[in-house]
Amino acid sequence: MEGNFQISETTNLLRKIKEFTRSIVEDLAEGKSPEIAINRFRNYCNDPEADCFCSSDEPKGREILTLRKRSQTYRIDMLLRVLLIVQQLLQENRHGSKRDIYYMHPSAFKAQSVVDRAIADICILFQCSRYNLNVVSTWKYSITVLLSGGMSLLVMGWLKFREAGRKFDCLSSLSTAFPVPVLVEEVEDIVSLAEYILVVEKETVFQRLANDMFCKTNRCIVVTGRGYPDVSTRRFLRLLMEKLQLPVHCLVDCDPYGFEILATYRFGSMQMAYDIESLRAPEMKWLGAFPSDSEIYGVPQQCLLPLTEEGKIIKHLYLSLIHSFSETRQLSLTDKKRTEAMLLRCYLKREMPQWRLELETMLKRGVKFEIEALSVHSLSFLSEVYIPSKIRSEGSFH
Ligand SMILES: [Zn+2]
């Protein structure tokens, strides 16, 4: 049934693509410039006082691309090139990464960002998600595919599912990390006996929980997107939430980057604002680590790091590698400036004032710490004390 639905969706999309290209050709044959209307989306603005409407999924303006404007000719050209590739992928029922597409015409595309924008334009034009175009993400796809056989995220715990006919039975070995396939749309038959889902920022923390056999004593599903979550990770989490209707808690480092990761899970990223509805986890709760945890759980002074000028360079580069311009642009920002900028986001004031308060506290104290710093007193502190007590006391903010 689901398969038939996907086939008709693809057929529908192919029909729309053909109609679109036909109308362009007709315009050109008549000597007219085609006019391509691209809606603009954003998931937040930087004016918490403004009476904005960022919370709605409606477009926040539109741009008309035309050959009459020289600056737009290249954008239209690239859009049509990528559209042709997408059409081939769909017709042949194959998948390709954004990077694969770039390498099909590197001299024309000039940069990966050109392909990324063309794909975003196509999704907006045809009102679909990137996965509908049979296009998968870039960096994680290319590198992680090699490292872990095509998987971008890890999962363990009280869960069973199938993907393209393959069985994933995490229940058979509760402390084993199962890599989840990139093609999340083919995940089906999800069965779970879990009481909640725990998303952890870092793979090291995930492995710590696996070593501690966390899921044997806690009836949950643990997921990690290995840092900044890519589209597959967010789609998989969204799928679990929709099918299982379980509470979702998120555990990140107590620093601006950890908070950025948390915000991306919950509110989506600006680059994918046009597809926020299929990617965000609107009910996600922040389990920790909060600035106040350092006192409550006695994190020693030497584990508290100042919010410095350099920030976390490695993590920063990682973010900018897997994600596009906005992160790259922020490469020069310090921890403090980045935190100040995040405090302005309208969604925090509107929906998560408690999160905003914690962020303000972080800024006021001027210190950050990693989740692992909580383990200073005992290696299993996270799995035996911290996480269970937070879950029990509902210590996470909604
Ligand atoms: Zn706004």
Coordinates of C-alpha atoms and ligand atoms in Angstrom, one line a residue:
M1 CA 0.0 0.0 0.0
E2 CA 2.7 2.4 1.1
G3 CA 4.8 1.3 -1.9
N4 CA 1.9 2.1 -4.3
F5 CA 1.5 5.5 -2.7
Q6 CA 5.2 6.2 -3.3
I7 CA 5.0 5.1 -6.9
S8 CA 2.0 7.4 -7.6
E9 CA 3.8 10.2 -5.8
T10 CA 6.8 9.8 -8.1
T11 CA 4.6 9.6 -11.2
N12 CA 2.8 12.7 -10.1
L13 CA 6.1 14.6 -9.5
L14 CA 7.5 13.4 -12.9
R15 CA 4.3 14.7 -14.6
K16 CA 4.7 18.1 -12.9
I17 CA 8.4 18.3 -13.9
K18 CA 7.5 17.6 -17.5
E19 CA 4.7 20.2 -17.5
F20 CA 7.1 22.8 -16.0
T21 CA 9.9 22.2 -18.5
R22 CA 7.3 22.2 -21.4
S23 CA 6.1 25.6 -20.3
I24 CA 9.7 26.9 -20.1
V25 CA 10.4 25.6 -23.6
E26 CA 7.1 27.2 -24.9
D27 CA 8.0 30.6 -23.4
L28 CA 11.4 30.5 -25.0
A29 CA 10.0 29.4 -28.4
E30 CA 7.7 32.5 -28.3
G31 CA 10.7 34.7 -27.5
K32 CA 9.4 35.3 -23.9
S33 CA 11.3 35.0 -20.7
P34 CA 9.9 32.3 -18.4
E35 CA 8.9 33.6 -15.0
I36 CA 9.6 31.1 -12.2
A37 CA 8.1 32.0 -8.8
I38 CA 10.1 30.7 -5.8
N39 CA 8.5 31.1 -2.4
R40 CA 10.8 32.2 0.5
F41 CA 10.6 30.4 3.8
R42 CA 12.2 31.1 7.2
N43 CA 11.7 29.3 10.6
Y44 CA 12.7 32.3 12.7
C45 CA 13.7 36.0 12.6
N46 CA 16.1 37.8 14.8
D47 CA 13.7 40.2 16.4
P48 CA 12.1 38.7 19.5
E49 CA 10.1 41.8 20.0
A50 CA 8.6 41.7 16.5
D51 CA 5.0 40.6 15.9
C52 CA 6.3 38.1 13.3
F53 CA 4.5 35.1 11.8
C54 CA 7.5 32.8 11.7
S55 CA 5.6 30.1 13.5
S56 CA 3.4 29.4 10.5
D57 CA 4.5 27.2 7.7
E58 CA 3.4 29.7 5.1
P59 CA 5.9 31.3 2.8
K60 CA 7.4 34.6 3.9
G61 CA 7.6 36.2 0.5
R62 CA 8.4 35.2 -3.0
E63 CA 11.0 35.8 -5.7
I64 CA 10.3 35.8 -9.4
L65 CA 13.2 34.5 -11.4
T66 CA 13.4 35.7 -15.0
L67 CA 15.9 35.7 -17.8
R68 CA 15.5 39.4 -18.1
K69 CA 17.7 39.8 -15.0
R70 CA 21.2 38.8 -15.8
S71 CA 22.0 37.8 -12.3
Q72 CA 19.2 35.3 -12.4
T73 CA 20.0 33.6 -15.7
Y74 CA 22.7 31.5 -14.1
R75 CA 20.4 30.4 -11.3
I76 CA 17.7 29.4 -13.8
D77 CA 20.3 27.5 -15.9
M78 CA 21.5 25.6 -12.9
L79 CA 18.0 24.9 -11.6
L80 CA 17.2 23.3 -15.0
R81 CA 20.4 21.3 -15.1
V82 CA 19.7 19.8 -11.7
L83 CA 16.1 19.2 -12.5
L84 CA 17.1 17.2 -15.5
I85 CA 19.3 15.0 -13.3
V86 CA 16.5 14.6 -10.8
Q87 CA 14.1 13.6 -13.6
Q88 CA 16.6 10.8 -14.6
L89 CA 17.0 9.6 -11.0
L90 CA 13.2 9.4 -10.6
Q91 CA 12.7 7.7 -14.0
E92 CA 15.3 5.1 -13.3
N93 CA 14.3 4.7 -9.6
R94 CA 17.9 5.4 -8.5
H95 CA 19.2 7.6 -5.6
G96 CA 22.1 10.1 -5.8
S97 CA 23.8 12.4 -3.3
K98 CA 24.0 16.2 -3.6
R99 CA 27.7 15.6 -4.1
D100 CA 27.2 13.1 -6.9
I101 CA 25.1 15.8 -8.7
Y102 CA 27.8 18.4 -8.2
Y103 CA 30.4 16.1 -9.8
M104 CA 28.2 15.6 -12.9
H105 CA 29.0 19.2 -14.0
P106 CA 31.6 20.6 -11.6
S107 CA 32.8 23.3 -14.1
A108 CA 29.2 24.6 -14.6
F109 CA 28.1 24.3 -10.9
K110 CA 31.4 25.8 -9.6
A111 CA 30.4 25.1 -6.0
Q112 CA 28.3 22.6 -4.0
S113 CA 26.2 25.5 -2.7
V114 CA 24.9 26.1 -6.2
V115 CA 23.6 22.6 -6.4
D116 CA 22.2 22.9 -2.9
R117 CA 20.3 26.0 -3.8
A118 CA 19.0 24.5 -7.0
I119 CA 17.7 21.5 -5.0
A120 CA 16.0 23.8 -2.5
D121 CA 14.5 25.8 -5.4
I122 CA 13.2 22.5 -6.9
C123 CA 11.6 21.3 -3.6
I124 CA 9.9 24.7 -3.2
L125 CA 8.7 24.8 -6.8
F126 CA 7.2 21.3 -6.7
Q127 CA 6.2 21.5 -3.0
C128 CA 8.0 18.3 -2.0
S129 CA 10.8 17.1 0.2
R130 CA 14.3 16.4 -0.9
Y131 CA 13.8 12.6 -0.4
N132 CA 10.9 12.8 -3.0
L133 CA 13.6 13.8 -5.5
N134 CA 15.7 10.7 -4.7
V135 CA 18.5 13.0 -3.5
V136 CA 20.3 12.1 -0.3
S137 CA 22.6 14.3 1.8
T138 CA 26.2 15.0 1.0
W139 CA 29.0 14.8 3.5
K140 CA 27.6 12.2 5.8
Y141 CA 26.4 10.2 2.8
S142 CA 29.8 10.2 1.1
I143 CA 32.1 9.7 4.1
T144 CA 29.9 7.8 6.5
V145 CA 28.8 5.5 3.7
L146 CA 32.4 4.4 3.5
L147 CA 32.9 4.2 7.2
S148 CA 29.8 2.4 8.2
G149 CA 28.3 0.9 5.2
G150 CA 25.9 3.7 4.2
M151 CA 24.5 4.6 7.6
S152 CA 24.3 8.1 9.0
L153 CA 22.9 7.5 12.5
L154 CA 23.0 4.9 15.3
V155 CA 20.1 3.5 17.2
M156 CA 19.7 1.0 20.0
G157 CA 17.0 -0.2 22.5
W158 CA 13.4 -1.3 22.4
L159 CA 12.8 -1.2 18.7
K160 CA 12.3 -3.3 15.6
F161 CA 11.8 -2.2 12.0
R162 CA 12.4 -3.2 8.4
E163 CA 14.2 -1.3 5.7
A164 CA 13.9 -2.4 2.0
G165 CA 13.2 -6.0 3.2
R166 CA 16.0 -6.1 5.7
K167 CA 15.2 -6.7 9.4
F168 CA 16.6 -4.5 12.1
D169 CA 15.9 -6.2 15.4
C170 CA 17.5 -4.0 18.1
L171 CA 15.5 -5.9 20.7
S172 CA 17.6 -9.0 20.1
S173 CA 20.7 -7.2 21.5
L174 CA 19.7 -4.1 23.6
S175 CA 23.2 -2.8 23.9
T176 CA 24.3 -3.0 20.3
A177 CA 24.4 0.1 18.1
F178 CA 22.5 -0.5 14.9
P179 CA 23.4 1.9 12.0
V180 CA 20.3 3.2 10.3
P181 CA 20.1 3.3 6.5
V182 CA 20.3 6.7 4.7
L183 CA 17.1 5.8 2.8
V184 CA 14.8 6.5 5.7
E185 CA 11.7 6.6 3.5
E186 CA 12.0 2.8 3.1
V187 CA 11.8 2.2 6.8
E188 CA 8.6 0.4 7.7
D189 CA 6.9 -2.0 10.2
I190 CA 8.3 -0.1 13.2
V191 CA 7.5 -1.9 16.5
S192 CA 8.6 -0.7 19.9
L193 CA 8.1 -1.5 23.6
A194 CA 9.9 1.7 24.7
E195 CA 8.6 4.4 27.1
Y196 CA 10.6 7.2 25.6
I197 CA 13.2 8.2 23.0
L198 CA 16.5 9.6 24.1
V199 CA 18.5 11.6 21.5
V200 CA 22.2 12.1 22.4
E201 CA 24.4 14.6 20.6
K202 CA 27.6 12.6 20.6
E203 CA 28.5 9.1 19.5
T204 CA 30.9 8.9 22.5
V205 CA 28.0 9.4 24.9
F206 CA 25.9 6.9 22.9
Q207 CA 28.8 4.3 23.3
R208 CA 29.1 5.0 27.0
L209 CA 25.4 4.2 27.4
A210 CA 25.8 1.1 25.3
N211 CA 28.7 -0.1 27.4
D212 CA 26.7 0.6 30.6
M213 CA 23.8 -1.5 29.1
F214 CA 21.6 1.5 29.6
C215 CA 18.7 0.0 27.6
K216 CA 18.6 -3.2 29.7
T217 CA 17.5 -1.2 32.8
N218 CA 15.7 1.7 31.0
R219 CA 12.9 0.9 28.5
C220 CA 13.9 3.4 25.8
I221 CA 15.2 3.9 22.3
V222 CA 18.6 5.8 22.1
V223 CA 19.5 7.6 18.9
T224 CA 22.5 9.7 17.9
G225 CA 23.0 11.7 14.8
R226 CA 26.8 11.9 15.5
G227 CA 26.9 15.6 16.0
Y228 CA 24.9 18.0 13.9
P229 CA 21.9 16.0 12.7
D230 CA 21.6 15.5 8.9
V231 CA 18.3 15.2 7.1
S232 CA 18.2 11.4 7.4
T233 CA 18.6 11.6 11.1
R234 CA 15.8 14.1 11.5
R235 CA 13.5 12.2 9.2
F236 CA 14.1 9.0 11.1
L237 CA 13.4 10.7 14.4
R238 CA 10.3 12.3 13.0
L239 CA 9.1 8.9 11.7
L240 CA 9.7 7.3 15.1
M241 CA 7.7 10.1 16.8
E242 CA 4.8 9.8 14.4
K243 CA 4.6 6.0 14.5
L244 CA 5.3 5.5 18.2
Q245 CA 3.9 8.7 19.8
L246 CA 6.6 8.6 22.5
P247 CA 8.1 11.5 24.5
V248 CA 11.5 12.6 23.1
H249 CA 14.4 13.9 25.3
C250 CA 17.6 15.4 24.0
L251 CA 21.0 15.4 25.7
V252 CA 23.6 17.8 24.4
D253 CA 26.8 19.5 25.6
C254 CA 26.2 22.6 27.7
D255 CA 27.7 25.0 25.1
P256 CA 26.3 27.1 22.2
Y257 CA 26.9 24.3 19.7
G258 CA 25.1 21.8 21.7
F259 CA 22.2 24.2 22.0
E260 CA 22.3 24.8 18.2
I261 CA 22.0 21.0 17.7
L262 CA 19.1 20.9 20.1
A263 CA 17.3 23.8 18.4
T264 CA 17.9 22.2 15.0
Y265 CA 16.2 19.0 16.1
R266 CA 13.2 20.9 17.6
F267 CA 12.8 23.8 15.2
G268 CA 14.6 22.7 12.1
S269 CA 17.4 24.5 10.3
M270 CA 17.0 27.8 8.3
Q271 CA 18.4 26.1 5.1
M272 CA 15.6 23.6 5.2
A273 CA 12.9 26.0 6.4
Y274 CA 10.8 25.1 3.4
D275 CA 10.6 21.5 4.6
I276 CA 10.4 22.1 8.3
E277 CA 7.2 20.1 8.8
S278 CA 8.7 16.8 7.8
L279 CA 12.0 17.4 9.7
R280 CA 11.4 19.0 13.1
A281 CA 10.7 17.3 16.4
P282 CA 8.2 19.8 17.9
E283 CA 7.7 17.9 21.2
M284 CA 11.3 17.4 21.9
K285 CA 12.3 18.2 25.5
W286 CA 15.8 19.3 26.6
L287 CA 17.1 16.9 29.2
G288 CA 20.4 18.6 29.7
A289 CA 23.1 19.5 30.2
F290 CA 21.9 22.9 31.7
P291 CA 24.3 25.5 33.0
S292 CA 22.8 24.9 36.5
D293 CA 23.7 21.2 36.3
S294 CA 27.4 22.1 37.0
E295 CA 26.5 23.2 40.5
I296 CA 23.7 20.6 41.2
Y297 CA 25.9 17.7 40.1
G298 CA 29.2 19.1 41.4
V299 CA 31.2 19.5 38.1
P300 CA 34.7 20.6 39.3
Q301 CA 36.0 24.0 38.2
Q302 CA 38.7 22.5 36.0
C303 CA 35.9 20.9 33.8
L304 CA 34.2 24.2 33.2
L305 CA 35.6 25.9 30.1
P306 CA 35.3 29.6 29.4
L307 CA 33.1 30.8 26.5
T308 CA 36.2 31.7 24.5
E309 CA 37.1 33.6 21.3
E310 CA 38.0 30.4 19.5
G311 CA 34.9 28.4 20.5
K312 CA 35.1 24.7 19.6
I313 CA 37.1 24.9 16.4
I314 CA 36.9 21.2 15.5
K315 CA 33.2 21.0 16.1
H316 CA 32.8 24.3 14.3
L317 CA 34.6 23.0 11.2
Y318 CA 32.5 19.8 11.4
L319 CA 29.3 21.8 11.4
S320 CA 30.5 23.9 8.5
L321 CA 31.6 20.9 6.5
I322 CA 28.3 19.1 6.7
H323 CA 26.1 22.2 6.6
S324 CA 26.2 25.1 4.3
F325 CA 26.6 28.8 4.5
S326 CA 25.0 29.9 7.6
E327 CA 27.3 27.7 9.7
T328 CA 30.3 28.6 7.6
R329 CA 29.5 32.3 8.0
Q330 CA 29.4 31.8 11.7
L331 CA 32.8 30.2 11.7
S332 CA 34.3 33.5 12.8
L333 CA 31.8 34.0 15.6
T334 CA 32.9 33.5 19.1
D335 CA 30.9 31.4 21.6
K336 CA 29.5 34.6 23.2
K337 CA 28.5 36.2 19.9
R338 CA 26.9 33.0 18.8
T339 CA 24.9 32.7 22.0
E340 CA 23.8 36.4 21.8
A341 CA 22.6 35.8 18.2
M342 CA 20.7 32.7 19.3
L343 CA 19.0 34.6 22.1
L344 CA 17.4 36.8 19.4
R345 CA 15.6 34.0 17.6
C346 CA 11.9 34.7 17.8
Y347 CA 10.9 31.0 18.3
L348 CA 12.7 30.9 21.7
K349 CA 10.8 33.8 23.1
R350 CA 7.5 32.6 21.6
E351 CA 7.7 28.9 22.4
M352 CA 10.6 28.1 24.7
P353 CA 11.2 31.0 27.2
Q354 CA 12.7 28.5 29.6
W355 CA 15.3 27.5 27.1
R356 CA 16.1 31.1 26.6
L357 CA 16.6 31.6 30.3
E358 CA 19.1 28.8 30.4
L359 CA 21.0 30.2 27.4
E360 CA 21.1 33.6 29.2
T361 CA 22.5 31.9 32.3
M362 CA 25.2 30.3 30.1
L363 CA 26.1 33.7 28.8
K364 CA 26.1 35.4 32.2
R365 CA 28.3 32.7 33.7
G366 CA 30.6 32.7 30.7
V367 CA 31.3 29.0 31.0
K368 CA 30.5 25.8 29.1
F369 CA 31.1 22.1 29.7
E370 CA 30.8 18.8 27.9
I371 CA 28.2 16.1 28.9
E372 CA 31.1 13.8 29.8
A373 CA 32.2 16.3 32.6
L374 CA 29.2 14.9 34.6
S375 CA 30.9 11.6 34.7
V376 CA 33.8 13.0 36.7
H377 CA 32.7 11.3 39.9
S378 CA 31.9 7.9 38.3
L379 CA 32.1 6.5 34.8
S380 CA 28.5 5.3 34.8
F381 CA 27.1 8.5 36.4
L382 CA 25.2 9.4 33.3
S383 CA 23.4 6.1 32.9
E384 CA 22.9 5.3 36.6
V385 CA 22.1 8.6 38.1
Y386 CA 21.8 11.6 35.8
I387 CA 19.5 10.5 32.9
P388 CA 17.2 8.3 35.0
S389 CA 16.7 11.0 37.7
K390 CA 16.0 13.6 35.1
I391 CA 13.5 11.4 33.3
R392 CA 11.8 10.4 36.6
S393 CA 11.6 14.0 37.9
E394 CA 10.6 15.3 34.5
G395 CA 13.5 17.6 35.0
S396 CA 13.6 18.5 31.4
F397 CA 12.1 21.6 30.0
H398 CA 9.2 21.3 27.7
Ligands
ZN1 ZN 10.0 35.7 13.7

